[in-house]
mmCIF file of C-alpha atoms in Angstrom:
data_model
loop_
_atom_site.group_PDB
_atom_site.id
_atom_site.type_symbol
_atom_site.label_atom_id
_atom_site.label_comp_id
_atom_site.label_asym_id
_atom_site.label_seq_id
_atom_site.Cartn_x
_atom_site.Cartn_y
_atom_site.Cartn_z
ATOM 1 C CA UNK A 1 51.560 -318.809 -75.880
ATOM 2 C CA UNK A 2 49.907 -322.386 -76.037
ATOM 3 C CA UNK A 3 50.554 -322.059 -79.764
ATOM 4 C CA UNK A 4 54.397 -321.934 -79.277
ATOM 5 C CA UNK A 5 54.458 -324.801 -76.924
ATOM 6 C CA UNK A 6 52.475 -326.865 -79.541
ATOM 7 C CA UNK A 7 54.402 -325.608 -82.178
ATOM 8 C CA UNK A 8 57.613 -326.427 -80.051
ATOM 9 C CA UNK A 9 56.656 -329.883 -79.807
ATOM 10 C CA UNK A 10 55.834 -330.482 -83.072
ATOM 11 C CA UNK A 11 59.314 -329.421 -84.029
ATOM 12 C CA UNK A 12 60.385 -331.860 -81.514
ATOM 13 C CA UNK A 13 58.659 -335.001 -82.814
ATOM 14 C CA UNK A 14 60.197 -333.799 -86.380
ATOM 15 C CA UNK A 15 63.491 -333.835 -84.964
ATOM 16 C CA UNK A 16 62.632 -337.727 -83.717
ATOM 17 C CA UNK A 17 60.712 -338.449 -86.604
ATOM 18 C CA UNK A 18 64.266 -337.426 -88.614
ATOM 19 C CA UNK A 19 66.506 -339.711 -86.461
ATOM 20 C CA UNK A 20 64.329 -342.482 -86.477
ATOM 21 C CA UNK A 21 64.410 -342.088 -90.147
ATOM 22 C CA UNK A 22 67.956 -341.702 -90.758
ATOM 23 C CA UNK A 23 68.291 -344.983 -88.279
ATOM 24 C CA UNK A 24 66.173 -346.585 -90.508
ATOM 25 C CA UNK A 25 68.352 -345.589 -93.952
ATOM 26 C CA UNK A 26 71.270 -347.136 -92.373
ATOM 27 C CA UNK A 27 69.564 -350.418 -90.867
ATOM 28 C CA UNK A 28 66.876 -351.394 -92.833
ATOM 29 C CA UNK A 29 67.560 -354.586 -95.526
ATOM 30 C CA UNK A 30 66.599 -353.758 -98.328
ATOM 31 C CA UNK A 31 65.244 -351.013 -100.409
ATOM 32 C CA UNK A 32 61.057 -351.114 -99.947
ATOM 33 C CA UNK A 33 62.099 -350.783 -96.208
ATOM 34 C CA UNK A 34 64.884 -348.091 -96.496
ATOM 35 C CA UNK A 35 61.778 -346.059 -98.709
ATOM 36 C CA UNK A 36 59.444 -346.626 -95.890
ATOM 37 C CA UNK A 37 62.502 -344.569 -93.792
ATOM 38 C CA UNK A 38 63.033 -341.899 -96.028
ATOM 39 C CA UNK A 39 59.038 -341.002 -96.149
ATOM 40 C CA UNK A 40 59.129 -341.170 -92.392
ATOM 41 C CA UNK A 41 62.113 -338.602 -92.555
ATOM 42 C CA UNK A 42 59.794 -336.338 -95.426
ATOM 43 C CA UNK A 43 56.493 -336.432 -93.646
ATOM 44 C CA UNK A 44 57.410 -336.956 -90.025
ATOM 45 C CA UNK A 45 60.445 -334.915 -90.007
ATOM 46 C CA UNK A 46 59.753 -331.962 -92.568
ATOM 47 C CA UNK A 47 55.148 -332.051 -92.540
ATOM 48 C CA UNK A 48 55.234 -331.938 -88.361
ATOM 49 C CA UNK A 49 57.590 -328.947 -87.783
ATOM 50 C CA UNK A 50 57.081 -327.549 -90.713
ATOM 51 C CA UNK A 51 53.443 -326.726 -89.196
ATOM 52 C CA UNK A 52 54.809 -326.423 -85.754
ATOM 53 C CA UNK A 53 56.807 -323.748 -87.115
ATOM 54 C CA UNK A 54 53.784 -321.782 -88.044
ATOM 55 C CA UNK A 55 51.661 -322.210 -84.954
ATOM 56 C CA UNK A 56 54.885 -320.962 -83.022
ATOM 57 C CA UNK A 57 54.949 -318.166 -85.539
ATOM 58 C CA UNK A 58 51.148 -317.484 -84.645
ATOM 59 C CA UNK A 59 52.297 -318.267 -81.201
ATOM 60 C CA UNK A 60 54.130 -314.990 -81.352
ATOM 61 C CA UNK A 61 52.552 -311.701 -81.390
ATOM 62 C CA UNK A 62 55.963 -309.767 -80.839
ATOM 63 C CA UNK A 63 57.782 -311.453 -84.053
ATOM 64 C CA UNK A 64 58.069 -309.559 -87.740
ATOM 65 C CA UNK A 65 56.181 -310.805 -90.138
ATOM 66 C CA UNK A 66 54.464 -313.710 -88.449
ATOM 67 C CA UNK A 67 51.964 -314.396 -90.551
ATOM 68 C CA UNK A 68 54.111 -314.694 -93.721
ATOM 69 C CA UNK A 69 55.943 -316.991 -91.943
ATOM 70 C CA UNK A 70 53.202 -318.976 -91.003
ATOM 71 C CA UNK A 71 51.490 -318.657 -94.234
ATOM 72 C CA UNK A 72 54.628 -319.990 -96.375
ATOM 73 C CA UNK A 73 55.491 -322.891 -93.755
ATOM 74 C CA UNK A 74 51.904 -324.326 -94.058
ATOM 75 C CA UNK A 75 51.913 -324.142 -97.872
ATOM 76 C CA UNK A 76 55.170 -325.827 -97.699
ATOM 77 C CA UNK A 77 54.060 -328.207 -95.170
ATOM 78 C CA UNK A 78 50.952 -328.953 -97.724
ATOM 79 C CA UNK A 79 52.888 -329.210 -101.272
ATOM 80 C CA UNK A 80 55.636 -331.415 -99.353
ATOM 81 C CA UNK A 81 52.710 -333.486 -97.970
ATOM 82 C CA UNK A 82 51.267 -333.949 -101.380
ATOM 83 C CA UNK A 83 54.116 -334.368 -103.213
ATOM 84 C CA UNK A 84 56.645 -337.069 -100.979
ATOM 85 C CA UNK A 85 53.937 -339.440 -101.070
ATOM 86 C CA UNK A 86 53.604 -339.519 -104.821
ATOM 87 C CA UNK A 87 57.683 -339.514 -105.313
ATOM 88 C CA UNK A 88 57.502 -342.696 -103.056
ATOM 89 C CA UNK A 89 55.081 -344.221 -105.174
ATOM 90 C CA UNK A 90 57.114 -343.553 -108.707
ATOM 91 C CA UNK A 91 60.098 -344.740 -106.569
ATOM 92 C CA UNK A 92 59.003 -347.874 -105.318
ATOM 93 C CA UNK A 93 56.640 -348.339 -109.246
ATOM 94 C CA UNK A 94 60.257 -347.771 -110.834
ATOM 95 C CA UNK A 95 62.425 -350.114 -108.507
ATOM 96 C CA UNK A 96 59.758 -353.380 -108.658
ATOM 97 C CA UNK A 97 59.638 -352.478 -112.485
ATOM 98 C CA UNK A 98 63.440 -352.660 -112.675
ATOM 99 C CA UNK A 99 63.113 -356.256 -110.546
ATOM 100 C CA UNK A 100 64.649 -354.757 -106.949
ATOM 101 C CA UNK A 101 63.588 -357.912 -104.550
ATOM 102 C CA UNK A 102 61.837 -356.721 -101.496
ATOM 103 C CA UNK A 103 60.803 -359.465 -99.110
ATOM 104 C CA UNK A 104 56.782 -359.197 -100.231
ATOM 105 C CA UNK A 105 54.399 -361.432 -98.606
ATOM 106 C CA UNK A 106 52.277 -360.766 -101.912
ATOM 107 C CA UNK A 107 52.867 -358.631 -104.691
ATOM 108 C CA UNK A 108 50.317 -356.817 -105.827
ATOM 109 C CA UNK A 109 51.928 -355.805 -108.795
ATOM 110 C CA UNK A 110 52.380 -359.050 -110.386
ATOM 111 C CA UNK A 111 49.697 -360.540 -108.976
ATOM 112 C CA UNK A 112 51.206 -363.602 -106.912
ATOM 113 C CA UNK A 113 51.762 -365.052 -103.503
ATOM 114 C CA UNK A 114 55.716 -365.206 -102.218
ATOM 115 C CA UNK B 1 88.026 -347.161 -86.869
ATOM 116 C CA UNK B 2 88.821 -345.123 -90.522
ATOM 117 C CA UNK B 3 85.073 -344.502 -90.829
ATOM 118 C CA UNK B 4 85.115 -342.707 -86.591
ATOM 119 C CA UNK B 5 87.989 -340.886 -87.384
ATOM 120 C CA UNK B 6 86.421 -339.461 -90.936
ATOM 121 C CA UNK B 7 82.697 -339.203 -88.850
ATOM 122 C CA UNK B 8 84.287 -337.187 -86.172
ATOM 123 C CA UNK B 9 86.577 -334.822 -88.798
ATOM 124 C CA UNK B 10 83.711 -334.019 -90.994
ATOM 125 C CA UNK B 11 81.501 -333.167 -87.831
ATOM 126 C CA UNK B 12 84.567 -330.908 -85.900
ATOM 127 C CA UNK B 13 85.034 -328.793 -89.381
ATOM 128 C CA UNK B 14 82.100 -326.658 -89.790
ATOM 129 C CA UNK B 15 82.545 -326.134 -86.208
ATOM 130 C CA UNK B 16 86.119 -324.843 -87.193
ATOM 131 C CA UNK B 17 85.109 -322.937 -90.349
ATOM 132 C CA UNK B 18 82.830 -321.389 -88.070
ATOM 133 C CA UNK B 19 85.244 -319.869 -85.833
ATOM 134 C CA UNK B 20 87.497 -319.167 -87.898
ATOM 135 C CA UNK B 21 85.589 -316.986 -89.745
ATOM 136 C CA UNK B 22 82.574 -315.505 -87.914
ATOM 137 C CA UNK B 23 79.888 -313.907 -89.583
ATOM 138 C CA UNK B 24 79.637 -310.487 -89.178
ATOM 139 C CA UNK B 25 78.329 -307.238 -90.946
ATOM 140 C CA UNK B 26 81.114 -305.218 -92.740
ATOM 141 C CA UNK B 27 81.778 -301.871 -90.997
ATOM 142 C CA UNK B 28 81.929 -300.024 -94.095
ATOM 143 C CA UNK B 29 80.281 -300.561 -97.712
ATOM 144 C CA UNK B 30 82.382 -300.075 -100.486
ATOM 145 C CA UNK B 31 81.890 -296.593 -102.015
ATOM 146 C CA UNK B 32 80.428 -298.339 -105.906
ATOM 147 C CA UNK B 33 78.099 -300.339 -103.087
ATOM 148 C CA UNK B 34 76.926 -297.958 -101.610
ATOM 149 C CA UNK B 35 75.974 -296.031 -104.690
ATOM 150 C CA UNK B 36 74.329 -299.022 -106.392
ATOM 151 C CA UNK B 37 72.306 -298.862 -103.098
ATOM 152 C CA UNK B 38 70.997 -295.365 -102.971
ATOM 153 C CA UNK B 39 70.506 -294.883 -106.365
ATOM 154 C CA UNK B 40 68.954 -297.390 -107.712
ATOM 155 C CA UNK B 41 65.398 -296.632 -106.103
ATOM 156 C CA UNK B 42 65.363 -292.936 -107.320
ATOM 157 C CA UNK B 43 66.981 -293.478 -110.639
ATOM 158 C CA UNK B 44 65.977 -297.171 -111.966
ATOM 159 C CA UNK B 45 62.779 -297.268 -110.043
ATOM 160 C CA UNK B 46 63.318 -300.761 -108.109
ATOM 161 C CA UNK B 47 63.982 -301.535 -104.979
ATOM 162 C CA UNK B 48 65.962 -304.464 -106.278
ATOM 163 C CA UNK B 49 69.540 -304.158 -106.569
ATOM 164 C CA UNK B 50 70.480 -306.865 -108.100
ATOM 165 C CA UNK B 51 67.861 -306.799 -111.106
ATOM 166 C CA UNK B 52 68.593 -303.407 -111.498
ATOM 167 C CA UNK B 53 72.561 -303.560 -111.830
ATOM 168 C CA UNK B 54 71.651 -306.611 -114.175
ATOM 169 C CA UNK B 55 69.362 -304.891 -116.562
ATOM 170 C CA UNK B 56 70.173 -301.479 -116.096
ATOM 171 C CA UNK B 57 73.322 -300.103 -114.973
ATOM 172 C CA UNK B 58 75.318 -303.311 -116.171
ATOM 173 C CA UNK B 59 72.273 -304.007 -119.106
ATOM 174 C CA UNK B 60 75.001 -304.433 -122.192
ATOM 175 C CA UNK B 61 76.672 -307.615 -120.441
ATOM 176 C CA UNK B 62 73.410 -309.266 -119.465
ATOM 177 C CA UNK B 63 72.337 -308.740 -123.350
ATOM 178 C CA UNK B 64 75.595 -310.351 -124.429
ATOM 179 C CA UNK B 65 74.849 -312.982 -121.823
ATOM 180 C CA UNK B 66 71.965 -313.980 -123.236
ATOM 181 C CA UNK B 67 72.929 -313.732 -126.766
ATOM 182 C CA UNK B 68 75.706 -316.175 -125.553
ATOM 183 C CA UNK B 69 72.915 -318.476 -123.810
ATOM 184 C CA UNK B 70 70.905 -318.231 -127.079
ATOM 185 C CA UNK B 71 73.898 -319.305 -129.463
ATOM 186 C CA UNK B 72 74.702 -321.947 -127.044
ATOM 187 C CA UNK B 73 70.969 -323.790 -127.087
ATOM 188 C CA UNK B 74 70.583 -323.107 -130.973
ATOM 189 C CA UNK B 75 74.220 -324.624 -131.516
ATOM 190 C CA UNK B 76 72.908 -327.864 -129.649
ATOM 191 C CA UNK B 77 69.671 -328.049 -131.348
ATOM 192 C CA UNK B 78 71.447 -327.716 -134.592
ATOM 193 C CA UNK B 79 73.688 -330.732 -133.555
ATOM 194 C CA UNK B 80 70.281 -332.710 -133.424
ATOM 195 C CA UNK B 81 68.989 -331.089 -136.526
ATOM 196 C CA UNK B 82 68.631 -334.846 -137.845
ATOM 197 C CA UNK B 83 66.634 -335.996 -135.419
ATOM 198 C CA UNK B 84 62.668 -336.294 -135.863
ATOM 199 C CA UNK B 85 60.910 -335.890 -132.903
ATOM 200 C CA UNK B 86 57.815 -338.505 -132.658
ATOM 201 C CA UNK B 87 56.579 -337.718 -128.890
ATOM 202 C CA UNK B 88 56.125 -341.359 -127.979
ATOM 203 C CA UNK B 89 53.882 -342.492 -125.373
ATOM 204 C CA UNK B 90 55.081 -344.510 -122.801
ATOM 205 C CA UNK B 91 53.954 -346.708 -120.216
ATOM 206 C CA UNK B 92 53.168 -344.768 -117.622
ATOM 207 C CA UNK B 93 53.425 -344.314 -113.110
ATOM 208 C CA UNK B 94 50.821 -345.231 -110.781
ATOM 209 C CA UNK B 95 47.748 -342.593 -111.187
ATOM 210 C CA UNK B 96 48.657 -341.080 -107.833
ATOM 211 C CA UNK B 97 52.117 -340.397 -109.677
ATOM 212 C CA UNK B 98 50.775 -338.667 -112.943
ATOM 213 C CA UNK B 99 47.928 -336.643 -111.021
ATOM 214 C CA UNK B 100 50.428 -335.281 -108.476
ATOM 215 C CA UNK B 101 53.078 -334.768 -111.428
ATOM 216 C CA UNK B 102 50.403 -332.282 -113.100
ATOM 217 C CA UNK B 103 49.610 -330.289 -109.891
ATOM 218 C CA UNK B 104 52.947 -330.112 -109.239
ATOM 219 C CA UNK B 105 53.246 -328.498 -112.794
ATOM 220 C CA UNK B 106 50.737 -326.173 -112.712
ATOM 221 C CA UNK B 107 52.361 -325.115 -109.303
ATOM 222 C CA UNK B 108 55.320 -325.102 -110.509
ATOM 223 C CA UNK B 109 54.170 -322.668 -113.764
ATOM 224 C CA UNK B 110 52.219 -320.085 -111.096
ATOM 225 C CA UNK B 111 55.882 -319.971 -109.158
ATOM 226 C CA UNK B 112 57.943 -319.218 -111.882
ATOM 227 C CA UNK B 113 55.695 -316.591 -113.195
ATOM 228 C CA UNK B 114 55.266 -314.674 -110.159
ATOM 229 C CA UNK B 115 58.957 -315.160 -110.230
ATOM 230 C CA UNK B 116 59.969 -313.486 -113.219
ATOM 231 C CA UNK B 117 57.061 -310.890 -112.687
ATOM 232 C CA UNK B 118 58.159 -309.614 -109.226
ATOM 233 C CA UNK B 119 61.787 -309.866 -110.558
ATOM 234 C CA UNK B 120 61.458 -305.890 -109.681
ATOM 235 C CA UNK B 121 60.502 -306.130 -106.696
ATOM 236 C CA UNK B 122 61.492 -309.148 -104.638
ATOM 237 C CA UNK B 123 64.473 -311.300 -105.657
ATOM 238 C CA UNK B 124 64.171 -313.135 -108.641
ATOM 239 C CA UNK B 125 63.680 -312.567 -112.698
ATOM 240 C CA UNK B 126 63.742 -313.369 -115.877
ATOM 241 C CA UNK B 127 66.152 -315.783 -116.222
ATOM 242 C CA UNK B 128 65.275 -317.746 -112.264
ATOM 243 C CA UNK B 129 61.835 -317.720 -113.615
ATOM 244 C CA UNK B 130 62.591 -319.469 -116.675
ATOM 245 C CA UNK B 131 64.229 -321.899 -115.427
ATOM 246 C CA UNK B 132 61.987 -322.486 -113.066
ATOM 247 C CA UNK B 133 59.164 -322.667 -115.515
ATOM 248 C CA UNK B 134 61.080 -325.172 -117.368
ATOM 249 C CA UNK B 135 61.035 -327.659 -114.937
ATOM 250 C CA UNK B 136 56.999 -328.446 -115.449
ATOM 251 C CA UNK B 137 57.674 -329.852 -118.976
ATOM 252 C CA UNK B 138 60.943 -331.884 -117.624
ATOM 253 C CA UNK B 139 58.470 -333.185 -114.651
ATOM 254 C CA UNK B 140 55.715 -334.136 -117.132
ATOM 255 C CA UNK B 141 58.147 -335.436 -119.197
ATOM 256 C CA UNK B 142 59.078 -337.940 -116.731
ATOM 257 C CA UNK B 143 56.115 -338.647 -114.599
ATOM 258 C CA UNK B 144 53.204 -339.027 -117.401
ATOM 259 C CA UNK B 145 54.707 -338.918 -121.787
ATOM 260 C CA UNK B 146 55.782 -336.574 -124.232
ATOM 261 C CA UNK B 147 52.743 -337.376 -125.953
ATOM 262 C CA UNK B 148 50.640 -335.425 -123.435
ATOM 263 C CA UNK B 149 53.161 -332.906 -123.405
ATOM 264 C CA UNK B 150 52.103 -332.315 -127.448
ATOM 265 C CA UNK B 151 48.382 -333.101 -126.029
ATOM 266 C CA UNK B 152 48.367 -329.605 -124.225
ATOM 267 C CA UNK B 153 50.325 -327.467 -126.921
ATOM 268 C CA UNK B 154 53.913 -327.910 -126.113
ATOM 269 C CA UNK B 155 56.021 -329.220 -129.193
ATOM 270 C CA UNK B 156 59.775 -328.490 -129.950
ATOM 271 C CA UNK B 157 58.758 -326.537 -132.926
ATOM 272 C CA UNK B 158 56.645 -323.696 -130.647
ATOM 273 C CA UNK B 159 59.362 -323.695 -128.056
ATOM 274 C CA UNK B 160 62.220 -322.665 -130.558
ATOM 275 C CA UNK B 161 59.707 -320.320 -131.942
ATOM 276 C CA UNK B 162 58.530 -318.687 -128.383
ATOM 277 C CA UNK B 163 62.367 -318.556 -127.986
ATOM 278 C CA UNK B 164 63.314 -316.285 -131.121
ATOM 279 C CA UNK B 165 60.435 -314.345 -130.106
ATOM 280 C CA UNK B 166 62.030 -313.877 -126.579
ATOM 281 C CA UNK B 167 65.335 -312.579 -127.850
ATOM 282 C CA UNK B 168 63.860 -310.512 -130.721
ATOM 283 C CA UNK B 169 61.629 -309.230 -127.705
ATOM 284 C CA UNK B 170 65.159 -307.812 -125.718
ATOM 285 C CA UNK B 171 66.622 -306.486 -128.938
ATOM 286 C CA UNK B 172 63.793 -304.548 -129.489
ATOM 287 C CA UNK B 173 63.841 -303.362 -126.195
ATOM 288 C CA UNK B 174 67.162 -302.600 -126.066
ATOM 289 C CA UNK B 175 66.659 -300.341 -129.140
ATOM 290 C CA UNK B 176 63.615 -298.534 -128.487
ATOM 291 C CA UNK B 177 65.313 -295.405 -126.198
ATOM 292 C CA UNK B 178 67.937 -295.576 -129.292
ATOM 293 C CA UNK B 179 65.266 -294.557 -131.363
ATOM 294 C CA UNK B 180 63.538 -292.409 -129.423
ATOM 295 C CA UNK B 181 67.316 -290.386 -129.096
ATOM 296 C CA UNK B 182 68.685 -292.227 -126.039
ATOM 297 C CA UNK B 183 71.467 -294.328 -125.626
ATOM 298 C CA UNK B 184 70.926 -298.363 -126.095
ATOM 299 C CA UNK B 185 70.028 -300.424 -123.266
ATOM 300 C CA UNK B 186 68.849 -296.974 -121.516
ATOM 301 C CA UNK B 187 65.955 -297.564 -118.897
ATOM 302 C CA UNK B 188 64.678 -294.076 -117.444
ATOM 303 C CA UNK B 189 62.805 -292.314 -118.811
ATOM 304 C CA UNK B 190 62.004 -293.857 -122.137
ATOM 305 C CA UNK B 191 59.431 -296.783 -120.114
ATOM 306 C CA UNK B 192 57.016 -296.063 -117.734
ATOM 307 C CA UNK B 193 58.480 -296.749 -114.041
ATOM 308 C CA UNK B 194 55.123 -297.094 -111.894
ATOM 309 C CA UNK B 195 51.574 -298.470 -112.779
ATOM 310 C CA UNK B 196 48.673 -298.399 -110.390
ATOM 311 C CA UNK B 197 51.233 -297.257 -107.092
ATOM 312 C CA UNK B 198 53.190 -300.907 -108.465
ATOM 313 C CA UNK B 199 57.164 -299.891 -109.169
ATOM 314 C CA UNK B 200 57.554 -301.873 -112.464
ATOM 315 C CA UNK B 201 61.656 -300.512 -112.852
ATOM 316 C CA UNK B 202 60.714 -298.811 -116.147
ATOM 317 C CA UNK B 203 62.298 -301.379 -118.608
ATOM 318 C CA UNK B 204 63.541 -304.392 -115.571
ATOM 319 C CA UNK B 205 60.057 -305.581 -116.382
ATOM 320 C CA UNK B 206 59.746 -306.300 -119.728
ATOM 321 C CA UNK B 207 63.285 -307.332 -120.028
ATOM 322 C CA UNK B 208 62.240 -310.126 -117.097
ATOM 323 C CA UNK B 209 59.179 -311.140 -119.485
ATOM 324 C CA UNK B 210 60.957 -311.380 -122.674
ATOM 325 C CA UNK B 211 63.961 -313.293 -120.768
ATOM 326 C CA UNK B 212 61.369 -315.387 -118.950
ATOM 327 C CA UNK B 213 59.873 -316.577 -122.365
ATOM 328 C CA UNK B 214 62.934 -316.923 -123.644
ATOM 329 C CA UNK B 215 65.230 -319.287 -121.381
ATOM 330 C CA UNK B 216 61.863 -321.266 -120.367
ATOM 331 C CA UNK B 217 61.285 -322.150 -123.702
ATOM 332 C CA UNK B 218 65.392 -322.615 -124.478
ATOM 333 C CA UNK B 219 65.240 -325.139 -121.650
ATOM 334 C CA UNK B 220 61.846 -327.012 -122.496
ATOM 335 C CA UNK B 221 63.462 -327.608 -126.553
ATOM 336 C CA UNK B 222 66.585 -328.559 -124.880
ATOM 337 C CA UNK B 223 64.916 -331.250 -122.477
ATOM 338 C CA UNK B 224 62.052 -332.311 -125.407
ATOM 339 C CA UNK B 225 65.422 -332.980 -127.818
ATOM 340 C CA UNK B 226 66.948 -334.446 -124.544
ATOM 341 C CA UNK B 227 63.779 -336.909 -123.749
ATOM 342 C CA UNK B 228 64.157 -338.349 -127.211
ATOM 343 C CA UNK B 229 68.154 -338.604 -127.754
ATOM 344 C CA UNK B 230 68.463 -340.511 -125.068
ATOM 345 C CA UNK B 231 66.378 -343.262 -126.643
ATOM 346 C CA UNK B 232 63.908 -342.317 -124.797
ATOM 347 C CA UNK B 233 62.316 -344.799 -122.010
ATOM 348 C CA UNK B 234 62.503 -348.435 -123.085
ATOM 349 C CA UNK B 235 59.480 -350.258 -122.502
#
């Protein structure tokens, strides 16, 4: 039962997680900061309930299946975990390589102070 | 004011879809349904409906299907008959990029094969599996070079070949209960239907194999020829 109240909350904080995120898309300046959004909306808002899903799904003995559900939601949970941070790395690699301007205090990437 | 006035319409109209048309079981199955249904565990062997009307009661149009896909992917290759493929390396993502990229793939591979495997069983097949295999290349492609895609084995030359093998695989199929005094494209009881307590559909598997190899390796030449036509990435 403490598993589904966990799990509950997680789902919760995704839910934030995703509006703060899609507040972010729309206000942010430019697109470095918009990025920083959209990976809040990937691992905040589909990582956290993902998992919350499953421990709710462990959370309840009377539900069909629960461990397959739990089972595939954590795998998910773990591949999207692994794999949004990387597609925000080729994202933001791809936009400074195509000369996007962020507003960088230093750029690693080319080495210089702004 | 426009943009409220579009925000609030497209929010009220799935809410109006919605009720207007409720989802709801049908009280009655069609009578063809219905025998699709109850037949096709006892006769094809699979609890799978859909693979089973696919390769088995409606086998002839899939084949034709495929023969159509097949003409279609060799007709584009032969458009770019002229073109020599050099695999170029390029410069490439961020290391977290390229080692993520190859998980991903190898993933990606174990998916699509369990995909086209299970097409018996659990929803799926030949052809999702393909194309889902087909992806890996297309990712590694992108994230890392076509020069590491030759690196591990995977050249336009084998994937046309694996192809032909593919379709020559379903003819042969196809023909085998022909031979052995059936009718073409028959299923039971020319294959074996269970192995080890596993229902394997009699022929659903091998078809889902040979189409697997087939449309993966259509889709891999058509995004290697792709990679390249394009000019490739300009560095």
């Amino acid at each position: 039962m403490i598993l589904l109240y966990i799990g509950a909350g997680l789902m919760v904080i995704g839910a934030l997680c995703d509006l703060l995120a899609g507040i972010g898309m729309l206000r942010f300046k430019n697109f470095y900061l918009r990025l920083h959004a959209a990976t809040v909306g990937t691992v905040g808002g589909a990582v956290v309930p993902l998992i919350g899903v499953a421990l709710a799904a462990l959370g309840m003995p009377s539900l069909p299946g629960r461990l397959a559900i739990a089972g595939a939601s954590f795998i998910t949970a773990l591949i999207i975990l692994l794999v949004a941070p990387a597609g925000s790395t080729a994202l933001a690699y791809a936009a400074h390589r195509s000369g996007v301007e962020g507003n960088f205090h230093f750029d690693h990437l080319r080495g210089e102070e702004r | 004011m426009r943009r409220l006035i579009f925000g609030i319409i497209l929010i009220v109209i799935p809410f109006v879809v919605t009720y207007l048309y409720p989802i709801s079981a049908p009280s009655s199955i069609h009578s063809l349904g219905e025998f699709y249904l109850k037949d096709s565990l006892t006769s094809v062997r699979s609890p799978e409906v859909v693979t089973s009307i696919l390769w088995d009661y409606r086998g002839l149009d899939t084949i034709f299907e495929t023969a159509v896909f097949f003409l279609a992917i060799m007709g584009g290759l032969a458009i770019f008959r002229e073109l020599k493929l050099e695999y170029p390396s390029w410069e490439e993502f961020p290391l977290p990029v390229k080692v993520v990229t190859k998980v991903t793939a190898v993933l990606i591979v174990t998916v699509a094969t369990s995909l086209a495997l299970h097409g018996q069983l659990t929803p799926g097949g030949g052809f999702q599996g393909g194309s889902t295999l087909a992806v890996a290349p297309l990712l590694v492609i992108g994230a890392v070079s076509l020069a590491s895609l030759r690196k591990i084995g995977i050249t336009l030359e084998r994937a046309v070949l694996v192809r032909i093998l593919g379709l020559t695989g379903i003819v042969i199929l196809a023909l085998i209960p022909l031979a052995l005094g059936g009718y073409a494209v028959q299923n039971q009881p020319y294959f074996p239907s269970e192995f080890l307590g596993t229902l394997l559909g009699g022929s659903l598997l091998w078809y889902n194999i040979f189409e697997f190899l087939a449309v993966g390796a259509g889709f891999t030449a058509v995004f290697l020829i792709l990679a390249v036509a394009g000019g490739g990435r300009n560095d």
